[in-house]
Short mmCIF file of C-alpha atoms in Angstrom, two decimals:
data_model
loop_
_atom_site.label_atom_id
_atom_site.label_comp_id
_atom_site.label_asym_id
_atom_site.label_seq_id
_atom_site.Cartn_x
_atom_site.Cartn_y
_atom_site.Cartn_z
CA UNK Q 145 -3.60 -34.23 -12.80
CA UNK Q 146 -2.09 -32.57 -10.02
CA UNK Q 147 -3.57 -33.06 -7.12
CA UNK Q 148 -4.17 -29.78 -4.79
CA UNK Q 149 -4.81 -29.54 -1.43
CA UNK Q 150 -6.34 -26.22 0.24
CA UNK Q 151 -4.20 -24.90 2.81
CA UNK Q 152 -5.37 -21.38 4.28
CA UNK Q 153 -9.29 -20.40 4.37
CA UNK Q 154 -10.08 -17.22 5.51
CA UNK Q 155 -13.68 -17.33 5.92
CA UNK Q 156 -15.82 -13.36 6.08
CA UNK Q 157 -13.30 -11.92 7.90
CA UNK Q 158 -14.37 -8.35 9.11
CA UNK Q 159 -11.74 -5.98 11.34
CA UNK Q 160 -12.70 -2.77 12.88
CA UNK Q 161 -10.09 -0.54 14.51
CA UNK Q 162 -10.18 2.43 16.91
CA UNK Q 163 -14.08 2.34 17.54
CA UNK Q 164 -14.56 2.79 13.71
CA UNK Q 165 -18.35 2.42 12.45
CA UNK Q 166 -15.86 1.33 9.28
CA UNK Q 167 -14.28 -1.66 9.12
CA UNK Q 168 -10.41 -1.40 7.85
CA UNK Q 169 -11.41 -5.52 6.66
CA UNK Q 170 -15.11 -6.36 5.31
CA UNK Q 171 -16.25 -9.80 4.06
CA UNK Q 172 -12.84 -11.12 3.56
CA UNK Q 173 -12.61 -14.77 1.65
CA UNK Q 174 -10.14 -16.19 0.92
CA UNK Q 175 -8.85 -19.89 -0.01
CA UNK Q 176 -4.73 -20.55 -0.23
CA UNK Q 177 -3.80 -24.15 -1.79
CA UNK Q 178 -0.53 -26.14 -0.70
CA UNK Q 179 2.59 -25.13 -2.79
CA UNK Q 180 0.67 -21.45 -4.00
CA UNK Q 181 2.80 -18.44 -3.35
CA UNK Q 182 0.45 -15.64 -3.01
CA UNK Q 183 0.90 -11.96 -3.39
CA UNK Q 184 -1.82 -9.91 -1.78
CA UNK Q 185 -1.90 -6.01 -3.69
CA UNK Q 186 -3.70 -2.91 -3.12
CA UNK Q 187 -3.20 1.08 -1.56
CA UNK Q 188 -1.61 2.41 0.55
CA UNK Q 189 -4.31 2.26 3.63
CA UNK Q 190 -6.20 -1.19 2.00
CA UNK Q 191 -5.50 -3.38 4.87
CA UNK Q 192 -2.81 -5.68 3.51
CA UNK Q 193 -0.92 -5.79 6.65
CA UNK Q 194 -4.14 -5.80 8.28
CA UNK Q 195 -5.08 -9.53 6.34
CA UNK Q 196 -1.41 -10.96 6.86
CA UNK Q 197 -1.75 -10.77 10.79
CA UNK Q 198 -5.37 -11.54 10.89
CA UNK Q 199 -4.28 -14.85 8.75
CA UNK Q 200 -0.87 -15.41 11.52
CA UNK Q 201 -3.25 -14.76 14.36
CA UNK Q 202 -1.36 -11.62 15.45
CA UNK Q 203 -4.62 -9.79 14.43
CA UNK Q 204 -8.09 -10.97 16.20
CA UNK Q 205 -11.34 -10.72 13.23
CA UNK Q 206 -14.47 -9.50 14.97
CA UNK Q 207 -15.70 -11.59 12.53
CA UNK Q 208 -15.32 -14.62 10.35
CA UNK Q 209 -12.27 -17.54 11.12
CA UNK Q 210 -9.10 -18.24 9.09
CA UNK Q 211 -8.70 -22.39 8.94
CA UNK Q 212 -5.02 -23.13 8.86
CA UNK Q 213 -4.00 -26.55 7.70
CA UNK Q 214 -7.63 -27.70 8.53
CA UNK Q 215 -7.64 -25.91 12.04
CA UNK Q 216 -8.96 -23.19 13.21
CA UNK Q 217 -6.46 -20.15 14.29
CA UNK Q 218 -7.27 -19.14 17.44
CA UNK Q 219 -4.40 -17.30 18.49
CA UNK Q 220 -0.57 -16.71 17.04
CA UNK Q 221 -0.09 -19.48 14.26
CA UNK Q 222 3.59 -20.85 15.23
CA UNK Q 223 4.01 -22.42 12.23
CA UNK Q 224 3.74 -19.24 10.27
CA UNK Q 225 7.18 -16.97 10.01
CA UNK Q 226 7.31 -13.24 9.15
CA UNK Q 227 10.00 -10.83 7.40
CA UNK Q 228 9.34 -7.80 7.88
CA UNK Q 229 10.19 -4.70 5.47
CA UNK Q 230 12.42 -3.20 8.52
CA UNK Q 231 15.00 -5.79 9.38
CA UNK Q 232 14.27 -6.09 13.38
CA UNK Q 233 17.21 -7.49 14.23
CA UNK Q 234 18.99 -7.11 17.88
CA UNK Q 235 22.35 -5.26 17.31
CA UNK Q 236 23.83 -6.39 20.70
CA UNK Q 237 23.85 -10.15 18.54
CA UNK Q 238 25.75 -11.48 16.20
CA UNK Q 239 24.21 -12.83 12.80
CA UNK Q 240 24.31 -16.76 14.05
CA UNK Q 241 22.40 -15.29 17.38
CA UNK Q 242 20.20 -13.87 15.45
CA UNK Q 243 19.26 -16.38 13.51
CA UNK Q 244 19.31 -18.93 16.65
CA UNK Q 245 16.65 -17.01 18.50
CA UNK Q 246 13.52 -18.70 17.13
CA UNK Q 247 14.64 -22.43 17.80
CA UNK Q 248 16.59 -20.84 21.51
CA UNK Q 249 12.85 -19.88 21.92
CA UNK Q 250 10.96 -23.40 20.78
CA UNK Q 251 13.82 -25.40 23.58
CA UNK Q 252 15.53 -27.05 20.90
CA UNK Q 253 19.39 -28.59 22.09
CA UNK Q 254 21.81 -26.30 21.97
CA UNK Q 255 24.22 -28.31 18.62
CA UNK Q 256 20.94 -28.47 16.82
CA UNK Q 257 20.55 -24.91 17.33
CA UNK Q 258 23.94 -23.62 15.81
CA UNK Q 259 24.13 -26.71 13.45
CA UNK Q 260 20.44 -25.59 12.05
CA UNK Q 261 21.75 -21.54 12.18
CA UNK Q 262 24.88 -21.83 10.43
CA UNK Q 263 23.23 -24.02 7.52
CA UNK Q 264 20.66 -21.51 7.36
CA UNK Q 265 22.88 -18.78 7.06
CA UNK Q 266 25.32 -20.56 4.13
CA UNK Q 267 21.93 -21.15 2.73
CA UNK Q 268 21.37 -17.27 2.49
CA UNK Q 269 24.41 -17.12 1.48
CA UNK Q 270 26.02 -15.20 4.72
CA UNK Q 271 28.53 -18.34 5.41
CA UNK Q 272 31.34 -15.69 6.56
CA UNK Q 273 29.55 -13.28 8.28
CA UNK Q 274 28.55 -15.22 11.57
CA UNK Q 275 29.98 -14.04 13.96
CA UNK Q 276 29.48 -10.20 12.55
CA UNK Q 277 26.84 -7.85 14.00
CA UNK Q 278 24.33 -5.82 12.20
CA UNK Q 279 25.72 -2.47 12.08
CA UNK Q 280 28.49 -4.50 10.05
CA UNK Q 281 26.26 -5.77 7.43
CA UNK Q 282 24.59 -3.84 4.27
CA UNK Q 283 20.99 -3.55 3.86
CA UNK Q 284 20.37 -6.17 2.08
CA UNK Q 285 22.77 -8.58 4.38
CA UNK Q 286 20.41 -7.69 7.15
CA UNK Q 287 17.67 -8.57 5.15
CA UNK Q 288 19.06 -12.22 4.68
CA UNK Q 289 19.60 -12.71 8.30
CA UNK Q 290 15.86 -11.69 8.57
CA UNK Q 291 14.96 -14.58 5.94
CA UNK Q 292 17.24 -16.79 7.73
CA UNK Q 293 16.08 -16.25 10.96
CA UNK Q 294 12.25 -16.35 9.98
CA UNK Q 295 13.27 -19.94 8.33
CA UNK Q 296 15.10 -21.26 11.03
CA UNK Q 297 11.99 -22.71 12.76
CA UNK Q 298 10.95 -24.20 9.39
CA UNK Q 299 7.55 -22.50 9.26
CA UNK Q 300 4.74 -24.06 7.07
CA UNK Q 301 3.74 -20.56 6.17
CA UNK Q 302 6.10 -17.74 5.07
CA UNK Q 303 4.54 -14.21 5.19
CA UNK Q 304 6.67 -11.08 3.62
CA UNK Q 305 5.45 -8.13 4.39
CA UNK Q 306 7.11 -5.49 1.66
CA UNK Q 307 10.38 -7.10 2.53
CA UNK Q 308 12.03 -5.65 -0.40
CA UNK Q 309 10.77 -1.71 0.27
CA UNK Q 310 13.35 -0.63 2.11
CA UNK Q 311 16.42 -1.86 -0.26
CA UNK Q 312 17.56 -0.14 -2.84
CA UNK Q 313 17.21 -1.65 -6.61
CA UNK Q 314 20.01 -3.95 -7.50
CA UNK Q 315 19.88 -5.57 -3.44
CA UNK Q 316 16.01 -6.47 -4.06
CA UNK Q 317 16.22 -7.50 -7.14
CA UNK Q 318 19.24 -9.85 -6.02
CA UNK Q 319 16.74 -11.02 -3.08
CA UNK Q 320 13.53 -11.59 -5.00
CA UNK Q 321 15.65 -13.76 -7.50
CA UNK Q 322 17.50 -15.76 -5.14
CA UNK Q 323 13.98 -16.30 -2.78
CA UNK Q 324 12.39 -17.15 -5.71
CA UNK Q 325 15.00 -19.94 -6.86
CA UNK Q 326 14.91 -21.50 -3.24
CA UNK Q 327 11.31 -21.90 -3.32
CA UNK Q 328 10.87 -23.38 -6.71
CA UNK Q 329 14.01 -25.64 -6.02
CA UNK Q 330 12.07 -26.98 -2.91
CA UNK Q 331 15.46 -25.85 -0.85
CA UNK Q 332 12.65 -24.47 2.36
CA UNK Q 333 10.04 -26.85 4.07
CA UNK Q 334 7.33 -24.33 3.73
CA UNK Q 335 3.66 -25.21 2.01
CA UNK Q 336 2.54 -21.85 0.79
CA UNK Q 337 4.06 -18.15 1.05
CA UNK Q 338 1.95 -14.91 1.15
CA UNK Q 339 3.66 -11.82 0.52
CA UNK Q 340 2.72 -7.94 0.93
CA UNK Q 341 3.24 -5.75 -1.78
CA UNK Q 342 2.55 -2.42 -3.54
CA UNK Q 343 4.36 -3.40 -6.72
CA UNK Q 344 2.75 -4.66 -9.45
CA UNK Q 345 5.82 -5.86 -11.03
CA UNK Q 346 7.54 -7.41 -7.95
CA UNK Q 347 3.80 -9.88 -7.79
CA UNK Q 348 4.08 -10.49 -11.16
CA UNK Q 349 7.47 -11.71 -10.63
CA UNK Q 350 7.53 -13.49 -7.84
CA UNK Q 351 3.60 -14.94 -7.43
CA UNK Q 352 1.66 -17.81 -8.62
CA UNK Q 353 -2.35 -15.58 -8.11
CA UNK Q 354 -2.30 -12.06 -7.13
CA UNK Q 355 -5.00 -11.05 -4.64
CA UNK Q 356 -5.88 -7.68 -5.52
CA UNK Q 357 -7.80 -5.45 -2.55
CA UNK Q 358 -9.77 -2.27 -2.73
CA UNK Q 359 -9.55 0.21 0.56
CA UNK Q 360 -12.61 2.20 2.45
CA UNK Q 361 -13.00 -0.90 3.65
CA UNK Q 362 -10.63 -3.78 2.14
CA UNK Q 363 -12.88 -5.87 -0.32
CA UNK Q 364 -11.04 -8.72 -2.70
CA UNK Q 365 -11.96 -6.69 -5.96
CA UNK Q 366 -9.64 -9.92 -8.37
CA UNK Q 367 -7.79 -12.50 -7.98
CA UNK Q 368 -5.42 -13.46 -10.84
CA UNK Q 369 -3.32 -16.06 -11.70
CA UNK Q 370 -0.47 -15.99 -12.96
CA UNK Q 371 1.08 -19.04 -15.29
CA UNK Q 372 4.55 -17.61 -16.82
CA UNK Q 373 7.37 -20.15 -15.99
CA UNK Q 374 9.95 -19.29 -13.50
CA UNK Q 375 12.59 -17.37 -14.68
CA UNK Q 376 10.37 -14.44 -15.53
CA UNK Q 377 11.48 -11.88 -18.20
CA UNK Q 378 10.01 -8.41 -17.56
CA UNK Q 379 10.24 -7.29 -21.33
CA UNK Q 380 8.45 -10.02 -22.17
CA UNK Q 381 5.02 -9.63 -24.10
CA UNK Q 382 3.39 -12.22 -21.50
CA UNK Q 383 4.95 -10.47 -18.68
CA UNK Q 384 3.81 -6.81 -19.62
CA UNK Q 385 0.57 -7.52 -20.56
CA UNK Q 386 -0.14 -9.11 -16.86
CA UNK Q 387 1.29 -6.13 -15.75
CA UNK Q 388 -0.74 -3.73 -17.89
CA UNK Q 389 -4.42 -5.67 -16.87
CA UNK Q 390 -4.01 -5.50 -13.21
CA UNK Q 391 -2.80 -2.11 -13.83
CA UNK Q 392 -5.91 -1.58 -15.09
CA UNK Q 393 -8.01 -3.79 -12.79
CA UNK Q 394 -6.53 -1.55 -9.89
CA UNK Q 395 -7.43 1.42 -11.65
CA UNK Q 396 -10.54 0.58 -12.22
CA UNK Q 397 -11.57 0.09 -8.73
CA UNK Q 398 -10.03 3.31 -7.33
CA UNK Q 399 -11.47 5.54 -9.96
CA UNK Q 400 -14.11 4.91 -11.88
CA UNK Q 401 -15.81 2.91 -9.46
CA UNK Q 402 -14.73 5.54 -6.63
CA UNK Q 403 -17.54 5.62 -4.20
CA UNK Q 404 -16.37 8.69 -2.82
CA UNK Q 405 -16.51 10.05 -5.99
CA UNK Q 406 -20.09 9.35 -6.66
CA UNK Q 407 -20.59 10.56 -3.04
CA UNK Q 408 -19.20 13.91 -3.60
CA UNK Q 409 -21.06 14.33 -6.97
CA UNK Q 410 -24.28 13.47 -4.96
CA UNK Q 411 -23.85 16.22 -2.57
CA UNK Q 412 -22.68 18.47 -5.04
CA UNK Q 413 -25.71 18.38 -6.40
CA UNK Q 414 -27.71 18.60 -3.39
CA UNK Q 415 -26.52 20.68 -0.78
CA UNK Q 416 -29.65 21.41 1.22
CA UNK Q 417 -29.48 17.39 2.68
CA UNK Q 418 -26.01 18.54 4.02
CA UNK Q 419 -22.34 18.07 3.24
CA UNK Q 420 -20.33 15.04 4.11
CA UNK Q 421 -16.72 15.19 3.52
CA UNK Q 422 -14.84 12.86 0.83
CA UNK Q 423 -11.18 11.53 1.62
CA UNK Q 424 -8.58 13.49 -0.49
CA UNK Q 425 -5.97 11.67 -1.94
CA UNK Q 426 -2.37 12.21 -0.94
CA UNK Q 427 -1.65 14.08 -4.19
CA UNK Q 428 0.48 17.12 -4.47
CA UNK Q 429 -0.07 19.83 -6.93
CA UNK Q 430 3.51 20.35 -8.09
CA UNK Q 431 2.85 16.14 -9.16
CA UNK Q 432 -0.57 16.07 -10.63
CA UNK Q 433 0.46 19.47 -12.65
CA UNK Q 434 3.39 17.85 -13.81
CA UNK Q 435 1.04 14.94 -14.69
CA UNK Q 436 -1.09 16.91 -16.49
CA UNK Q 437 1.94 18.41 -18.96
CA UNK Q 438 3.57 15.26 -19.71
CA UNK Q 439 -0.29 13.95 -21.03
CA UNK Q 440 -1.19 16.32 -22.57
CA UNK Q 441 2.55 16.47 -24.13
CA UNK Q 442 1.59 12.68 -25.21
CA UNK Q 443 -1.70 13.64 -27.51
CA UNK Q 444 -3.69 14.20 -24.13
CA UNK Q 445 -3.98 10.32 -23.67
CA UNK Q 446 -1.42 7.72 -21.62
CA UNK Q 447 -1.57 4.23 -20.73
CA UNK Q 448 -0.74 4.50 -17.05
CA UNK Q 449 1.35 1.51 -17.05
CA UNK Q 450 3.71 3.23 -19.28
CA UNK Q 451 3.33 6.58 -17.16
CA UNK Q 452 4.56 4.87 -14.19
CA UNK Q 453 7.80 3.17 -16.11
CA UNK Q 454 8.48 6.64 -17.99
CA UNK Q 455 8.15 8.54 -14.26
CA UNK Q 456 9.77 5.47 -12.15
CA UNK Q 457 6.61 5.86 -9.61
CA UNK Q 458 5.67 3.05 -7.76
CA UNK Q 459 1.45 2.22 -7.90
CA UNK Q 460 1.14 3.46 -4.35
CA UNK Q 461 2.80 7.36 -5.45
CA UNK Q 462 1.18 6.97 -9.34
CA UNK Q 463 -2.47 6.73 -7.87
CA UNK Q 464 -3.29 9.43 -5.13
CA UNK Q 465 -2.30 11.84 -8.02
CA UNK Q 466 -4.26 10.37 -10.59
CA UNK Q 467 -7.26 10.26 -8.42
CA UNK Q 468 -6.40 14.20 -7.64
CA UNK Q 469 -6.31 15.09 -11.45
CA UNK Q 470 -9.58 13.27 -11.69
CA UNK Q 471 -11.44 14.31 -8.23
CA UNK Q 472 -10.35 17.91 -9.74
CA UNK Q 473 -12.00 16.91 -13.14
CA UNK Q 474 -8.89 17.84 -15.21
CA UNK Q 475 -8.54 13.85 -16.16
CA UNK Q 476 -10.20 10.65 -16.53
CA UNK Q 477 -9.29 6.96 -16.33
CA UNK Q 478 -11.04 4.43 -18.67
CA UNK Q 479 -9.72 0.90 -19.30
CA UNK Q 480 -5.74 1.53 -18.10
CA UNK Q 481 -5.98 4.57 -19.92
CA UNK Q 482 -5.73 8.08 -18.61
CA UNK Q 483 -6.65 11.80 -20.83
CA UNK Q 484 -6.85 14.61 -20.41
CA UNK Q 485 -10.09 16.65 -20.40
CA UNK Q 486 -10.85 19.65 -21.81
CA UNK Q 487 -10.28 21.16 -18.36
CA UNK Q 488 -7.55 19.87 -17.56
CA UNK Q 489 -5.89 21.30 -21.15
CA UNK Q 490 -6.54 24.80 -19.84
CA UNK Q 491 -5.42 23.98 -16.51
CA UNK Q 492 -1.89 23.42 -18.29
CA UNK Q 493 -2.26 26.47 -20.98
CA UNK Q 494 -2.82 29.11 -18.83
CA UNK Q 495 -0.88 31.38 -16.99
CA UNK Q 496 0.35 30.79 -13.03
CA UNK Q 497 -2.64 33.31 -11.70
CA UNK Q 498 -5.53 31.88 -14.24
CA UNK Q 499 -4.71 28.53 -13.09
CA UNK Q 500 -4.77 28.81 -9.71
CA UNK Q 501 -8.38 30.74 -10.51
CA UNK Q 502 -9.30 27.59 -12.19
CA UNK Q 503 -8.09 25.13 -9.64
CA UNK Q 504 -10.06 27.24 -6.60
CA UNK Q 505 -12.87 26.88 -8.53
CA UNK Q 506 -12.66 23.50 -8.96
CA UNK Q 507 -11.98 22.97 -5.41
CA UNK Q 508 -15.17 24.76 -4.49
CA UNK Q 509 -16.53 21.94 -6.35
CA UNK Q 510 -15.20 18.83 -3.47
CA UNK Q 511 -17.41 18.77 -0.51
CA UNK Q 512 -14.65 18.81 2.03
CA UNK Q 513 -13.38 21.79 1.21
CA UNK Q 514 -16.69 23.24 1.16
CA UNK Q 515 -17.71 22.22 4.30
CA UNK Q 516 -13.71 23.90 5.70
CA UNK Q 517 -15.06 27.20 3.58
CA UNK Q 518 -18.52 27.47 5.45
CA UNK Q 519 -16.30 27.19 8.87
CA UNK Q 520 -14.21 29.75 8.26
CA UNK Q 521 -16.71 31.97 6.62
CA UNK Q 522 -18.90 31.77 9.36
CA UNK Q 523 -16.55 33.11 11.91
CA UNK Q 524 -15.93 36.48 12.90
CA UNK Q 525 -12.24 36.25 11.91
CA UNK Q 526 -12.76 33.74 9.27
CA UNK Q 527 -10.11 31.92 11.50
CA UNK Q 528 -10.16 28.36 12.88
CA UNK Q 529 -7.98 25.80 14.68
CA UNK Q 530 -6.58 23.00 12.45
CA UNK Q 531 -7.66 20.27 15.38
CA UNK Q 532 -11.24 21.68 15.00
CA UNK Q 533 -11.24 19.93 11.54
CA UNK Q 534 -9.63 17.07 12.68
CA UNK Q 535 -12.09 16.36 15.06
CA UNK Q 536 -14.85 16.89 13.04
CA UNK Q 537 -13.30 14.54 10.09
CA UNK Q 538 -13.20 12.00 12.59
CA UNK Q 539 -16.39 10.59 12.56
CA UNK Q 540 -15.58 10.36 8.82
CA UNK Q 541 -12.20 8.99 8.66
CA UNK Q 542 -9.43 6.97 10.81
CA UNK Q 543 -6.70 8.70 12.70
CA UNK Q 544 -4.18 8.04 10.11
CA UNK Q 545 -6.32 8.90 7.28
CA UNK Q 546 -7.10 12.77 8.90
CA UNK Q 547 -3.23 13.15 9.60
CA UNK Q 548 -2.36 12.71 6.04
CA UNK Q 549 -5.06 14.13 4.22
CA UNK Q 550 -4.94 17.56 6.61
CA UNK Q 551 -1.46 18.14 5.19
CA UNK Q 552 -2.92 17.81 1.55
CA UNK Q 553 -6.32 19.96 2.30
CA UNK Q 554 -3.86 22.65 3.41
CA UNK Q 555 -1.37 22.03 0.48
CA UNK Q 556 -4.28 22.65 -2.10
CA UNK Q 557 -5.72 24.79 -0.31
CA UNK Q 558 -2.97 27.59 -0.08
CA UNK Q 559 -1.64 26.70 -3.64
CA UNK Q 560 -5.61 27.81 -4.74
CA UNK Q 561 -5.02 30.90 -2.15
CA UNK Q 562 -8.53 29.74 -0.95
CA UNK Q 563 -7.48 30.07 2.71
CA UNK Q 564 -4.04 30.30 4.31
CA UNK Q 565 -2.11 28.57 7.10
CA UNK Q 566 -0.28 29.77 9.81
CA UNK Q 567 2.37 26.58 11.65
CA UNK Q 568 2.55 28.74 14.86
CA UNK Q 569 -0.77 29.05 15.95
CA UNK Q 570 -2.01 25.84 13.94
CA UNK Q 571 -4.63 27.66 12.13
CA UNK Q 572 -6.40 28.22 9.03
CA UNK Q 573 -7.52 31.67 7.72
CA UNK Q 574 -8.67 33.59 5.14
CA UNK Q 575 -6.77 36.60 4.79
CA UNK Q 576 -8.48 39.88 4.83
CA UNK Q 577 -6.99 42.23 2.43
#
């Protein structure tokens, strides 16, 4: 039997940010084994990033540790390398000077240095291109030099943090094979590799155990391992059905175990003890209408693995809009599944005015826009300033959370003709007519 060493513990960590009563981390555990190549998963907002830097020391915990090849990280782990999804490279140097400025850095001889870069960069498979500079090179060229540079000080820990996002299709697919074959093969000195990603497909590709994390704070809601042989076929029945279960594990834990969700229904149902506003999700209405049509087009039911091949939409776009069909009550998710509900049918069968009737009702329904209703209702001019609401989300939500989701409030919110927005002044109003 095999014999497996642990490499990487994190141990409770728990990260707040901007004076937060929330933490963005909570209770973090985590245990990484030589030779595993990880793949940590979860929202938009779920603190992946957050995890990666805490685990390379570029992050501090307030609480727990991370133990890194039995010690404890105390500040910025140089044995751990990171590629980022933008390609940070200086354009004043070339792609060998580049690629030298890690080991320039560490005081390593000057032949080493250019004898290590250049077989780093054949490695890559840039042997050609050394002495070019970056606004020569393609997207995914860059992207090499940022592998080859991040390898160049032979790390013992790789980190990739969505290094494949900003390339188009055929460049990342070229990438995730060719990274995947030099890590198998042995051909980099590195013990484990953790990389950041919000598609499903990519982990199951790539990873040996998916770490799946929820957001509101980050909890580890699965882990899952994965034990398909390298080459991996995506058609394959194996490969799909992986797929479709953490599909459906991620589901899961942003729907039907919502929190918010339950919050909102408890307020709903009991105004007198106050409103407290739920986060809304970055949905638009043109996408969760169009959502709507194409399941009820399919018998009113849809596996949502199959709704996010048929509509090319990444997990990170696919989800805000499913949990606006279901905040909105026109759907519901259960096991990987999403229908329609009654609601939502008439939603899609009725005309452009009744269903805008139908979606301000339902929106009187969500506790945030209640609580943006009684505002404006209680003034004089049934007019208030957009930063009024930011501020008072804030003890609610982080900064980047309000930004977002005040673009979305006012998006439903005019669509529903439940209050109006004016971009000069910055303000929301109800009409009088």
């Amino acid at each position: 039997m095999k014999n497996i060493k642990e490499f990487i513990k994190v141990k409770g960590i728990t990260k707040y940010f901007g004076g937060s009563d929330k933490p963005t981390l909570e209770d973090i555990n985590l245990t990484i084994n030589e030779g595993e190549f990880i793949a940590i998963l979860g929202p938009s907002g779920s603190g992946k990033s957050t995890l990666l830097r805490t685990i390379t020391g570029l992050v501090e915990s307030d609480y727990g540790e991370v133990v890194f090849d039995g010690k404890k990280v105390t500040g910025v782990n140089p044995y751990a390398s990171i590629v980022f999804q933008t390609f940070a490279l200086y354009p004043w140097l070339t792609v060998r000077e580049n690629v030298e400025l890690g080991l320039k850095a560490k005081g390593f001889p000057k032949d080493y240095t250019r004898r290590k870069a250049e077989e780093l960069i054949r490695l890559i498979g840039l042997d050609g291109f050394e002495e070019a500079y970056p606004k020569e090179l393609s997207g995914g060229m860059r992207q090499r030099v940022g592998f080859a540079r991040a390898l160049a000080v032979e790390p013992k820990l790789l980190c990739l943090d969505e290094p494949f996002s900003a390339l188009d299709f055929l460049t990342a697919e070229n990438l995730r094979t060719e990274l995947v074959d030099l890590w198998q093969e042995k051909r980099m000195p590195i013990k484990s590799i953790i990389m950041i990603t919000h598609g499903i497909e990519e982990a199951v590709l790539m990873a040996d155990k998916i770490v799946m994390l929820s957001r509101n704070p980050a909890h580890i809601i699965a882990e899952i391992k994965i034990d398909l042989p390298h080459p991996r076929n995506r058609k394959s029945p194996e490969f799909e059905k992986i797929v479709d279960n953490v599909y459906k594990l991620l589901i899961k834990g942003k729907t039907e175990n919502n929190e918010e969700k339950k919050l909102n229904k408890s307020v709903s149902s009991n105004k007198e003890n106050g409103e407290k506003p739920i986060q809304i999700p970055n949905a638009h209405v043109g996408v969760m209408s169009g959502l709507l049509e194409l399941i009820d087009d399919n018998g009113g039911k849809m596996d949502i693995y199959q709704l996010g091949g048929d509509l090319m939409m990444e997990i990170d776009d696919l989800l805000p809009n499913i949990e606006g069909i279901s905040m909105l009550n026109f759907a519901e998710v259960k096991e990987g599944d999403i229908f329609i509900t009654e609601l939502g049918k008439e939603f899609v069968e009725l005309d452009k005015d009744e269903s805008k009737e139908l979606f301000k009702k339902q929106l009187k329904d969500i506790s945030t826009f209640r609580l943006i209703m009684n505002v404006l209702n209680n003034k004089r001019n049934h007019t208030m300033k957009e930063e009024f609401f930011k501020e008072l989300f804030k003890q609610h939500f982080s900064y980047n959370e309000i930004e977002g989701m005040m673009d979305i409030i006012i998006d439903w919110g005019r669509y529903a003709e439940l209050f109006t927005y004016d971009h000069d002044s910055e303000e929301l109003y109800i009409p009088s007519f």
